[in-house]
N, CA, C and O atoms as a MOPAC input file, in Angstrom:
PM7 MOZYME 1SCF
protein

 N      0.74800 1    -1.32000 1    -0.10200 1
 C     -0.12100 1    -0.08000 1     0.11600 1
 C      0.76500 1     1.18100 1    -0.20000 1
 O      1.91600 1     0.81300 1    -0.43500 1
 N      0.62400 1     2.44500 1    -0.27900 1
 C      1.07600 1     3.43100 1    -0.53700 1
 C      1.17000 1     4.37300 1     0.77600 1
 O      0.38400 1     4.10300 1     1.68400 1
 N      1.96500 1     5.33400 1     0.93600 1
 C      2.00400 1     6.27000 1     2.00900 1
 C      0.61300 1     6.54300 1     2.25900 1
 O     -0.05200 1     6.09700 1     3.19400 1
 N      0.13700 1     7.50900 1     1.11000 1
 C     -0.96000 1     8.29700 1     1.06800 1
 C     -1.81100 1     7.76400 1     1.57900 1
 O     -2.66400 1     8.50800 1     2.06300 1
 N     -1.99200 1     6.45900 1     1.71300 1
 C     -3.22400 1     5.56500 1     2.66100 1
 C     -3.13700 1     5.83100 1     4.18900 1
 O     -3.95300 1     5.74200 1     5.10600 1
 N     -2.13200 1     6.10900 1     4.12400 1
 C     -1.81100 1     6.39200 1     5.56900 1
 C     -2.42800 1     7.56200 1     6.18000 1
 O     -2.41900 1     7.57400 1     7.41100 1
 N     -3.03200 1     8.67900 1     5.49600 1
 C     -3.68000 1     9.54500 1     6.07500 1
 C     -4.99100 1     9.56500 1     5.74800 1
 O     -5.49500 1     9.73100 1     4.63700 1
 N     -5.65200 1     9.33300 1     7.09300 1
 C     -6.90700 1     9.41000 1     6.92600 1
 C     -7.62800 1    10.49200 1     8.03400 1
 O     -7.28200 1    10.72000 1     9.19300 1
 N     -8.51700 1    10.95100 1     7.42000 1
 C     -9.33800 1    11.88100 1     8.04600 1
 C    -10.45100 1    11.46500 1     8.81900 1
 O    -11.31000 1    12.31200 1     9.06600 1
 N    -10.62800 1     9.96000 1     9.37300 1
 C    -11.68800 1    10.06200 1    10.08300 1
 C    -11.82600 1    10.91500 1    11.63400 1
 O    -10.95700 1    11.04100 1    12.49700 1
 N    -13.43900 1    11.50600 1    11.62600 1
 C    -13.37100 1    12.16500 1    12.59300 1
 C    -14.15300 1    11.70800 1    13.61000 1
 O    -14.98900 1    10.82900 1    13.40000 1
 N    -13.93600 1    12.34700 1    15.02300 1
 C    -14.36600 1    11.64100 1    16.50700 1
 C    -15.56500 1    11.65100 1    16.17200 1
 O    -15.92700 1    12.25800 1    15.16400 1
 N    -16.67500 1    10.76800 1    17.20000 1
 C    -17.78000 1    11.16400 1    17.35400 1
 C    -17.83000 1    10.34800 1    18.66700 1
 O    -17.45700 1     9.18100 1    18.78500 1
 N    -18.42900 1    11.26500 1    19.79500 1
 C    -18.59200 1    11.39800 1    21.34000 1
 C    -19.79500 1    11.52300 1    21.32300 1
 O    -20.14200 1    12.44200 1    20.58200 1
 N    -20.88400 1    10.82800 1    21.98100 1
 C    -21.88100 1    10.68600 1    22.73200 1
 C    -22.51700 1     9.96100 1    23.59900 1
 O    -21.70700 1     9.68800 1    24.48500 1
 N    -23.65000 1     9.44500 1    23.85100 1
 C    -24.19800 1     8.54800 1    24.97200 1
 C    -24.89600 1     7.60700 1    24.38800 1
 O    -25.06500 1     6.51200 1    24.92400 1
 N    -25.44900 1     7.96200 1    23.06700 1
 C    -26.36300 1     7.15800 1    21.91400 1
 C    -25.03500 1     6.00400 1    22.17200 1
 O    -23.92900 1     6.04500 1    22.71000 1
 N    -26.02300 1     4.78700 1    21.31200 1
 C    -24.77300 1     3.46100 1    21.13700 1
 C    -24.17800 1     3.79700 1    19.74100 1
 O    -23.01400 1     3.59100 1    19.39700 1
 N    -25.00500 1     4.25900 1    19.11600 1
 C    -24.25000 1     4.81100 1    17.42000 1
 C    -23.00800 1     5.28700 1    17.77100 1
 O    -22.16300 1     4.95800 1    16.93800 1
 N    -22.61400 1     5.87900 1    18.60300 1
 C    -21.75600 1     6.79400 1    19.06700 1
 C    -20.21400 1     5.58200 1    19.36900 1
 O    -19.13200 1     5.38800 1    18.81500 1
 N    -20.82400 1     5.12300 1    20.34700 1
 C    -19.47200 1     4.44400 1    20.90100 1
 C    -19.26000 1     3.48800 1    19.51500 1
 O    -18.08500 1     3.18900 1    19.30200 1
 N    -20.29200 1     2.95900 1    18.52000 1
 C    -19.64600 1     1.56100 1    18.10600 1
 C    -19.24900 1     2.26100 1    16.66800 1
 O    -18.56200 1     1.52600 1    15.95900 1
 N    -19.55900 1     3.54000 1    16.11700 1
 C    -18.84500 1     4.42600 1    14.84100 1
 C    -17.03200 1     4.85900 1    15.32700 1
 O    -15.97800 1     4.97400 1    14.70100 1
 N    -17.41600 1     4.98000 1    16.64300 1
 C    -16.13700 1     5.35500 1    17.48800 1
 C    -14.92500 1     4.02900 1    17.33400 1
 O    -13.80900 1     4.19100 1    16.84000 1
 N    -15.38800 1     2.89200 1    17.81200 1
 C    -15.05200 1     1.43100 1    17.84300 1
 C    -14.38000 1     1.52900 1    16.36200 1
 O    -13.20400 1     1.30400 1    16.07400 1
 N    -15.35300 1     1.89200 1    15.57000 1
 C    -15.03000 1     1.41900 1    14.06400 1
 C    -13.93000 1     2.15500 1    13.38300 1
 O    -13.29000 1     1.67700 1    12.44700 1
 N    -13.73500 1     3.34800 1    13.89600 1
 C    -12.73300 1     4.45300 1    13.65400 1
 C    -11.43700 1     3.89500 1    14.03100 1
 O    -10.48200 1     4.21200 1    13.32200 1
 N    -11.24600 1     3.14700 1    14.98700 1
 C    -10.23400 1     2.43100 1    15.68400 1
 C     -9.91700 1     1.68100 1    14.92700 1
 O     -8.92700 1     1.83700 1    14.21300 1
 N    -10.85500 1     0.44300 1    14.88300 1
 C    -10.21100 1    -0.90300 1    13.90200 1
 C     -9.88200 1    -0.25000 1    12.23400 1
 O     -9.13300 1    -0.76500 1    11.40300 1
 N    -10.57900 1     0.84300 1    12.09900 1
 C     -9.99600 1     1.13500 1    10.03100 1
 C     -8.32200 1     1.73400 1    10.74000 1
 O     -7.43400 1     1.44600 1     9.93700 1
 N     -7.80000 1     2.41400 1    11.92300 1
 C     -7.18600 1     3.12800 1    11.93400 1
 C     -5.99200 1     2.12400 1    12.40800 1
 O     -4.84500 1     2.28300 1    11.99000 1
 N     -6.45400 1     0.75300 1    13.59300 1
 C     -5.45100 1    -0.04000 1    13.31000 1
 C     -5.14200 1    -0.71200 1    11.84500 1
 O     -3.96000 1    -0.98100 1    11.63500 1
 N     -5.57200 1    -0.84700 1    11.37700 1
 C     -5.26700 1    -1.46300 1     9.82400 1
 C     -4.15700 1    -0.55600 1     9.36000 1
 O     -3.31800 1    -1.17400 1     8.70300 1
 N     -3.88100 1     0.84800 1     9.52300 1
 C     -3.25800 1     1.69700 1     8.68000 1
 C     -1.79100 1     1.70800 1     9.23400 1
 O     -0.79500 1     1.94800 1     8.55100 1
 N     -1.80600 1     1.41700 1    10.56000 1
 C     -0.78200 1     1.06500 1    11.17800 1
 C      0.07400 1    -0.22800 1    10.75900 1
 O      1.21400 1    -0.37500 1    11.20100 1
 N     -0.43400 1    -1.03000 1    10.01200 1
 C     -0.24200 1    -2.33100 1     9.15700 1
 C      1.91400 1    -1.83700 1     8.38800 1
 O      2.25100 1    -0.92500 1     7.63400 1
 N      2.54700 1    -2.63100 1     8.87600 1
 C      3.98600 1    -2.73600 1     8.15600 1
 C      4.03000 1    -3.60800 1     7.02100 1
 O      4.82800 1    -4.54400 1     6.97000 1
 N      3.01300 1    -3.28700 1     5.88400 1
 C      2.86100 1    -4.24800 1     5.01700 1
 C      4.36800 1    -5.04200 1     4.21500 1
 O      4.33500 1    -6.05000 1     3.50800 1
 N      5.09200 1    -4.56900 1     4.43300 1
 C      6.34900 1    -5.10000 1     4.22600 1
 C      6.99900 1    -6.13400 1     4.88800 1
 O      7.95800 1    -6.79300 1     4.48600 1
 N      6.19800 1    -6.24700 1     6.27600 1
 C      6.56500 1    -7.36500 1     7.10700 1
 C      5.98400 1    -8.73900 1     6.50100 1
 O      5.18000 1    -8.84900 1     5.57600 1
 N      6.64300 1    -9.84300 1     7.31700 1
 C      6.03100 1   -11.02200 1     7.03600 1
 C      4.21100 1   -11.32700 1     7.77600 1
 O      3.21800 1   -12.01000 1     7.52500 1
 N      4.59700 1   -10.48200 1     8.60900 1
 C      3.22300 1   -11.05600 1     9.15700 1
 C      1.89100 1    -9.60600 1     8.34200 1
 O      0.78800 1    -9.38500 1     8.84200 1
 N      2.16200 1    -9.24400 1     7.71900 1
 C      1.18700 1    -8.34700 1     7.12900 1
 C     -0.03300 1    -8.98000 1     6.78800 1
 O     -1.08300 1    -8.44700 1     7.14800 1
 N     -0.05100 1   -10.00600 1     6.16600 1
 C     -1.04700 1   -10.54600 1     5.25600 1
 C     -2.00900 1   -10.99100 1     6.83900 1
 O     -3.08600 1   -10.40900 1     6.96700 1
 N     -1.71800 1   -11.68100 1     7.61600 1
 C     -2.38100 1   -12.09200 1     9.05500 1
 C     -3.21600 1   -11.19700 1     9.55200 1
 O     -4.40700 1   -11.35800 1     9.81900 1
 N     -2.11300 1    -9.59000 1     9.75200 1
 C     -2.61000 1    -8.72600 1    10.50000 1
 C     -3.44900 1    -7.91200 1    10.09000 1
 O     -4.14700 1    -7.19300 1    10.80400 1
 N     -3.45000 1    -7.98400 1     8.27200 1
 C     -4.31000 1    -7.15200 1     7.63300 1
 C     -5.70400 1    -7.98400 1     8.15500 1
 O     -6.56000 1    -7.44700 1     8.85900 1
 N     -5.79000 1    -9.75300 1     7.56200 1
 C     -7.13600 1   -10.27500 1     7.60800 1
 C     -7.53900 1   -10.11700 1     9.09900 1
 O     -8.73900 1   -10.21700 1     9.35700 1
 N     -6.65000 1    -9.87800 1    10.12200 1
 C     -7.27700 1    -9.82600 1    11.00200 1
 C     -7.67500 1    -8.39200 1    11.22500 1
 O     -8.79100 1    -8.27300 1    11.73200 1
 N     -7.16100 1    -7.50100 1    11.01900 1
 C     -7.96400 1    -6.08300 1    11.04400 1
 C     -9.42900 1    -6.01700 1    10.05600 1
 O    -10.35400 1    -5.21700 1    10.19700 1
 N     -9.34300 1    -6.83900 1     9.29100 1
 C    -10.50200 1    -6.36400 1     8.45300 1
 C    -11.88900 1    -7.27700 1     8.64700 1
 O    -13.01300 1    -7.32000 1     8.14600 1
 N    -10.98200 1    -8.11700 1     9.87500 1
 C    -12.67100 1    -8.98100 1    10.65200 1
 C    -13.03100 1    -7.94200 1    11.88100 1
 O    -14.23100 1    -7.74900 1    12.07600 1
 N    -12.26700 1    -7.39000 1    12.56000 1
 C    -12.49600 1    -6.77100 1    13.58200 1
 C    -13.36500 1    -5.72300 1    12.97200 1
 O    -14.48800 1    -5.50400 1    13.42500 1
 N    -12.78500 1    -4.95100 1    11.77200 1
 C    -13.82700 1    -3.72600 1    10.87900 1
 C    -14.94700 1    -4.51000 1    10.67600 1
 O    -15.99400 1    -3.98600 1    11.05800 1
 N    -15.04800 1    -5.76400 1    10.11900 1
 C    -16.42600 1    -6.05700 1     9.67300 1
 C    -17.12800 1    -6.43000 1    11.18600 1
 O    -18.34800 1    -6.50600 1    11.04000 1
 N    -16.89600 1    -6.57100 1    11.96700 1
 C    -17.46300 1    -7.09200 1    13.32000 1
 C    -18.13700 1    -5.71200 1    13.69800 1
 O    -19.33000 1    -5.54000 1    13.94900 1
 N    -17.00300 1    -4.64200 1    13.68500 1
 C    -17.32200 1    -3.39500 1    14.05900 1
 C    -18.70200 1    -2.72600 1    13.39100 1
 O    -19.69200 1    -2.12600 1    13.80900 1
 N    -18.20000 1    -3.16800 1    12.15200 1
 C    -19.79600 1    -2.34400 1    10.91900 1
 C    -20.89300 1    -3.11200 1    11.33000 1
 O    -22.04700 1    -2.69200 1    11.42100 1
 N    -20.31600 1    -4.81000 1    11.69900 1
 C    -22.11200 1    -5.48600 1    12.18300 1
 C    -22.50500 1    -4.32600 1    13.32000 1
 O    -23.32300 1    -3.47100 1    12.98000 1
 N    -22.17600 1    -4.30000 1    14.09800 1
 C    -22.43900 1    -3.47900 1    15.49300 1
 C    -23.18500 1    -2.00600 1    14.53800 1
 O    -24.40300 1    -1.84000 1    14.46100 1
 N    -22.29800 1    -1.19900 1    13.98100 1
 C    -22.85900 1     0.07100 1    13.58600 1
 C    -23.99000 1    -0.01800 1    12.76800 1
 O    -24.70100 1     0.98000 1    12.65100 1
 N    -24.26200 1    -1.03700 1    12.19300 1
 C    -25.80000 1    -1.37300 1    11.20500 1
 C    -26.75300 1    -1.78400 1    12.27700 1
 O    -27.88200 1    -1.29700 1    12.33000 1
 N    -26.34000 1    -2.63500 1    13.10000 1
 C    -27.40300 1    -2.98200 1    14.14600 1
 C    -28.02600 1    -1.42600 1    15.05200 1
 O    -29.17300 1    -1.06600 1    15.31900 1
 N    -27.08000 1    -0.98500 1    15.24500 1
 C    -27.36700 1     0.25500 1    16.16600 1
 C    -28.00600 1     1.57100 1    15.35700 1
 O    -28.61100 1     2.40200 1    16.03300 1
 N    -27.88100 1     1.76100 1    13.95900 1
 C    -28.38200 1     2.91700 1    12.98600 1
 C    -28.30700 1     2.51500 1    11.86300 1
 O    -27.64200 1     3.10500 1    11.01100 1
 N    -28.94200 1     1.47900 1    11.64200 1
 C    -29.14300 1     1.13800 1     9.96100 1
 C    -30.59500 1     1.88100 1     9.60300 1
 O    -30.84400 1     2.03000 1     8.40700 1
 N    -31.27800 1     2.21500 1    10.29600 1
 C    -32.81800 1     3.14600 1    10.37700 1
 C    -32.65400 1     4.21300 1     9.87800 1
 O    -33.19900 1     4.78200 1     8.93200 1
 N    -31.63700 1     4.55700 1    10.75200 1
 C    -31.27800 1     6.23500 1    11.17200 1
 C    -30.09000 1     6.72200 1     9.65300 1
 O    -30.13200 1     7.76500 1     8.99900 1
 N    -29.37800 1     5.84100 1     9.52800 1
 C    -28.16800 1     6.02900 1     8.46200 1
 C    -28.34200 1     4.92900 1     7.10500 1
 O    -27.24500 1     4.49000 1     6.75700 1
 N    -29.38100 1     4.46700 1     6.37500 1
 C    -29.00600 1     3.35900 1     5.73900 1
 C    -28.44500 1     3.37200 1     4.16600 1
 O    -28.16400 1     2.42100 1     3.43700 1
 N    -28.38500 1     4.88900 1     3.90700 1
 C    -27.25200 1     5.29800 1     2.72200 1
 C    -26.17300 1     5.14000 1     3.12100 1
 O    -25.51700 1     4.31100 1     2.49100 1
 N    -25.38500 1     5.92700 1     4.48400 1
 C    -24.17700 1     5.44200 1     4.71600 1
 C    -23.91700 1     4.10800 1     4.95300 1
 O    -22.92200 1     3.48500 1     4.58100 1
 N    -24.64700 1     3.78800 1     5.44800 1
 C    -23.89700 1     2.08500 1     6.12400 1
 C    -23.94700 1     1.19700 1     4.47800 1
 O    -22.85800 1     0.77200 1     4.09100 1
 N    -24.87300 1     1.00700 1     3.79600 1
 C    -24.63700 1     0.46100 1     2.67600 1
 C    -23.39500 1     0.85400 1     1.52700 1
 O    -22.75300 1     0.13800 1     0.76000 1
 N    -23.37600 1     2.43300 1     1.80500 1
 C    -21.89700 1     2.52600 1     1.17600 1
 C    -20.66500 1     1.80000 1     1.49500 1
 O    -19.79900 1     1.33700 1     0.75300 1
 N    -20.80600 1     1.80700 1     2.97600 1
 C    -19.60200 1     1.54000 1     3.98000 1
 C    -19.19900 1     0.14400 1     3.34700 1
 O    -18.09800 1    -0.17600 1     2.89900 1
 N    -20.60700 1    -0.76900 1     3.43600 1
 C    -20.57800 1    -2.51600 1     3.18600 1
 C    -20.34400 1    -2.88500 1     1.66000 1
 O    -19.89300 1    -3.92300 1     1.17700 1
 N    -20.86700 1    -1.51200 1     0.93700 1
 C    -20.34900 1    -1.85200 1    -0.37200 1
 C    -18.78700 1    -2.06300 1    -0.92800 1
 O    -18.25200 1    -2.89800 1    -1.65800 1
 N    -18.22900 1    -0.61100 1    -0.04800 1
 C    -16.78300 1    -0.21000 1    -0.58200 1
 C    -16.15300 1    -1.59100 1     0.44900 1
 O    -15.46500 1    -2.41300 1    -0.15600 1
 N    -16.29900 1    -1.73700 1     1.38300 1
 C    -15.26500 1    -2.78500 1     2.37200 1
 C    -15.75200 1    -4.24400 1     1.71900 1
 O    -14.95000 1    -5.14500 1     1.96500 1
 N    -16.89900 1    -4.64100 1     0.94500 1
 C    -17.02900 1    -5.87600 1    -0.04800 1
 C    -15.92500 1    -6.15900 1    -1.22300 1
 O    -15.43200 1    -7.23500 1    -1.56000 1
 N    -15.64600 1    -4.53800 1    -1.85600 1
 C    -15.12400 1    -4.14800 1    -2.89500 1
 C    -13.51700 1    -4.44200 1    -2.69300 1
 O    -12.71200 1    -5.03900 1    -3.40700 1
 N    -13.37100 1    -3.71300 1    -1.30700 1
 C    -11.97400 1    -4.13300 1    -0.84300 1
 C    -11.77800 1    -5.45400 1    -0.39500 1
 O    -10.65600 1    -5.95900 1    -0.44500 1
 N    -12.93200 1    -6.17300 1     0.11600 1
 C    -12.45600 1    -7.53700 1     0.64100 1
 C    -12.38300 1    -8.29400 1    -0.86800 1
 O    -11.80000 1    -9.35900 1    -0.66500 1
 N    -12.65300 1    -8.20900 1    -1.96500 1
 C    -12.94200 1    -8.81500 1    -3.11700 1
 C    -11.52000 1    -9.11300 1    -3.87700 1
 O    -10.91900 1   -10.14200 1    -4.18700 1
 N    -11.19300 1    -7.21800 1    -4.07800 1
 C     -9.76700 1    -6.81100 1    -4.71600 1
 C     -8.90900 1    -7.59000 1    -3.78400 1
 O     -8.32000 1    -8.44300 1    -4.44800 1
 N     -8.54500 1    -7.66700 1    -2.34800 1
 C     -7.71800 1    -8.17300 1    -1.48900 1
 C     -7.70800 1    -9.51400 1    -1.78000 1
 O     -6.59200 1    -9.94500 1    -2.07200 1
 N     -8.73700 1   -10.41800 1    -1.79000 1
 C     -8.55900 1   -12.07400 1    -2.47000 1
 C     -7.99600 1   -11.71800 1    -3.42800 1
 O     -6.88000 1   -11.97300 1    -2.97600 1
 N     -7.82700 1   -11.40500 1    -4.22200 1
 C     -8.06700 1   -11.52900 1    -5.90300 1
 C     -6.08700 1   -11.55100 1    -5.88000 1
 O     -5.31300 1   -12.42000 1    -6.28000 1
 N     -5.73600 1    -9.76100 1    -5.02300 1
 C     -4.50300 1    -9.80900 1    -5.01400 1
 C     -3.69200 1   -10.66000 1    -4.48700 1
 O     -2.60600 1   -10.82000 1    -5.04300 1
 N     -4.06600 1   -11.55800 1    -3.06800 1
 C     -3.48700 1   -12.76700 1    -2.64700 1
 C     -3.30400 1   -13.78700 1    -3.38300 1
 O     -2.23100 1   -14.35600 1    -3.58300 1
 N     -3.99800 1   -13.96600 1    -3.66900 1
 C     -4.49000 1   -15.07000 1    -5.33600 1
 C     -3.30200 1   -14.94100 1    -6.26400 1
 O     -2.31700 1   -15.67500 1    -6.35600 1
 N     -3.65900 1   -13.68900 1    -7.02500 1
 C     -2.67600 1   -13.49500 1    -7.92900 1
 C     -2.04600 1   -11.86800 1    -7.84900 1
 O     -2.61300 1   -10.85500 1    -8.25900 1
 N     -0.74700 1   -11.96100 1    -7.21500 1
 C     -0.43400 1   -10.57600 1    -7.14900 1
 C      0.43100 1   -10.00100 1    -7.97700 1
 O      1.62200 1   -10.30000 1    -8.07400 1
 N     -0.39700 1    -8.80400 1    -8.85400 1
 C      0.34300 1    -8.16700 1    -9.69400 1
 C     -0.01500 1    -6.83400 1    -9.70800 1
 O     -0.99300 1    -6.54300 1    -9.01900 1
 N      0.63500 1    -5.78800 1   -10.43400 1
 C      0.47300 1    -4.53900 1   -10.37800 1
 C     -0.92900 1    -3.61200 1   -10.50700 1
 O     -1.17800 1    -2.48900 1   -10.06900 1
 N     -1.91200 1    -4.76100 1   -11.46300 1
 C     -3.25700 1    -4.58700 1   -11.28100 1
 C     -4.01300 1    -4.64200 1   -10.04800 1
 O     -4.85400 1    -3.84500 1    -9.63200 1
 N     -3.58900 1    -5.68900 1    -9.54300 1
 C     -4.37400 1    -6.53000 1    -8.50100 1
 C     -3.94000 1    -5.64800 1    -7.13000 1
 O     -4.60300 1    -5.44600 1    -6.11200 1
 N     -2.77000 1    -5.26000 1    -7.43300 1
 C     -2.60600 1    -4.88600 1    -6.01400 1
 C     -2.81900 1    -2.73100 1    -6.17500 1
 O     -2.38600 1    -1.95400 1    -5.32400 1
 N     -3.47100 1    -2.36000 1    -7.29900 1
 C     -3.60800 1    -1.20900 1    -7.48100 1
 C     -5.00900 1    -1.31300 1    -7.15700 1
 O     -5.37600 1    -0.32900 1    -6.51500 1
 N     -6.31600 1    -2.51500 1    -7.46400 1
 C     -7.71500 1    -2.73900 1    -7.33600 1
 C     -7.14900 1    -2.44700 1    -5.44600 1
 O     -7.31500 1    -1.25200 1    -5.20200 1
 N     -6.67200 1    -3.08200 1    -4.40300 1
 C     -6.72900 1    -3.26800 1    -3.33800 1
 C     -6.72500 1    -1.62000 1    -3.11400 1
 O     -7.79300 1    -1.08000 1    -2.82600 1
 N     -5.52300 1    -0.83100 1    -3.24600 1
 C     -5.45200 1     0.89600 1    -3.01900 1
 C     -6.24900 1     1.42600 1    -2.79300 1
 O     -6.57700 1     1.92200 1    -1.71500 1
 N     -7.12900 1     1.44700 1    -4.53500 1
 C     -8.30800 1     1.76400 1    -4.82300 1
 C     -9.30300 1     1.68000 1    -4.19300 1
 O     -9.83200 1     2.74300 1    -3.86600 1
 N     -9.90000 1     0.47900 1    -3.80600 1
 C    -10.70400 1    -0.41100 1    -2.96300 1
 C    -10.33400 1     0.35400 1    -1.35000 1
 O    -11.07400 1     0.98100 1    -0.59200 1
 N     -9.01900 1     0.02200 1    -1.24900 1
 C     -9.51300 1     0.85600 1     0.36700 1
 C     -9.11200 1     2.30200 1     0.07900 1
 O     -8.65600 1     2.50900 1     1.20400 1
 N     -8.99100 1     3.06400 1    -0.33700 1
 C     -9.13000 1     4.16400 1    -0.95100 1
 C    -11.03500 1     4.80700 1    -0.49300 1
 O    -11.57300 1     5.52700 1     0.34800 1
 N    -11.41300 1     3.99200 1    -1.65100 1
 C    -13.06800 1     4.08400 1    -1.16500 1
 C    -13.84300 1     3.71800 1    -0.16800 1
 O    -15.00300 1     4.11100 1    -0.03700 1
 N    -13.29700 1     2.99300 1     0.55200 1
 C    -13.73300 1     2.27000 1     1.88300 1
 C    -13.23600 1     3.36000 1     3.02400 1
 O    -13.89200 1     3.37400 1     4.06500 1
 N    -12.31700 1     4.11400 1     2.92500 1
 C    -12.06400 1     5.15400 1     3.96600 1
 C    -12.92100 1     6.46100 1     4.06800 1
 O    -13.25100 1     7.21800 1     4.98100 1
 N    -13.16800 1     6.37000 1     2.49000 1
 C    -14.17100 1     7.50000 1     2.02800 1
 C    -15.46400 1     7.42700 1     2.61300 1
 O    -15.99800 1     8.29100 1     3.30900 1
 N    -15.99000 1     6.16300 1     2.22200 1
 C    -17.39500 1     6.23700 1     2.54100 1
 C    -17.62300 1     5.86000 1     4.00200 1
 O    -18.76100 1     5.90200 1     4.46700 1
 N    -16.24000 1     5.37500 1     4.97200 1
 C    -16.30100 1     5.78900 1     6.46200 1
 C    -16.34800 1     7.04900 1     6.60600 1
 O    -17.36700 1     7.72200 1     6.76100 1
 N    -15.17800 1     7.44300 1     6.55900 1
 C    -15.32600 1     8.89200 1     7.00400 1
 C    -16.57400 1     9.67100 1     6.49300 1
 O    -17.01000 1    10.51200 1     7.27900 1
 N    -17.16900 1     9.53800 1     5.39800 1
 C    -18.17900 1    10.37700 1     5.27500 1
 C    -19.90600 1     9.45200 1     6.03000 1
 O    -21.00400 1     9.87800 1     5.67200 1
 N    -19.84600 1     8.80600 1     6.56400 1
 C    -20.45500 1     7.99000 1     7.77100 1
 C    -20.30300 1     8.36300 1     9.15000 1
 O    -21.19600 1     8.33100 1     9.99800 1
 N    -18.84600 1     8.79800 1     9.35300 1
 C    -18.52900 1     9.24300 1    10.54400 1
 C    -18.94600 1    10.58200 1    10.66400 1
 O    -19.49200 1    11.13500 1    11.61800 1
 N    -18.67800 1    10.94100 1     9.78000 1
 C    -18.87400 1    13.14500 1     9.55200 1
 C    -20.79700 1    13.17200 1     9.93700 1
 O    -21.45900 1    13.73700 1    10.80700 1
 N    -21.17500 1    12.18300 1     8.69400 1
 C    -23.01800 1    12.44900 1     9.44500 1
 C    -23.23200 1    12.08900 1    10.46500 1
 O    -24.14000 1    12.69300 1    11.03700 1
 N    -22.62700 1    11.08700 1    11.14600 1
 C    -23.22600 1    10.51500 1    12.42900 1
 C    -22.80300 1    11.01800 1    13.44000 1
 O    -23.06000 1    10.51100 1    14.53200 1
 N    -22.07300 1    12.10700 1    13.32600 1
 C    -21.00900 1    12.79700 1    14.20800 1
 C    -21.95100 1    13.89200 1    14.61500 1
 O    -21.92100 1    14.37700 1    15.74600 1
 N    -22.83900 1    14.29900 1    13.62200 1
 C    -23.77400 1    15.71500 1    14.00500 1
 C    -24.36100 1    15.30200 1    15.07600 1
 O    -24.27500 1    15.99500 1    16.09000 1
 N    -25.32100 1    13.68600 1    15.09400 1
 C    -25.95400 1    13.96400 1    15.80300 1
 C    -25.29100 1    13.29800 1    17.32800 1
 O    -26.13600 1    13.22400 1    18.22000 1
 N    -24.13900 1    12.90500 1    17.63200 1
 C    -23.54900 1    12.50600 1    19.02000 1
 C    -23.33000 1    13.54200 1    19.53600 1
 O    -22.84900 1    13.57700 1    20.66900 1

């Protein structure tokens, strides 16, 4: 992944509503992925574990706020699915094109998460 991917502008959301806690947890999981050293031998395992945490946290966000933020949650789920597919393809056959698809998928996912957090933050 490129250094540009390390710049995440996710906003914080604090408040007493369950969704506020859920999006903060999701934000932390997404930021943890950014700390992975993709040159290390354990990067694949760390990324897989990190994406599993993101998936769990996203499920909680959906449980807490799907009725309030259906479009934002759908965008995050869609981009997450695209990222997962791109990552699986790149692992099966790492080429410049498959790795570029992972980078693009990651950027789209981060943008969707950021949009959702910005929207939810207004209510927290």
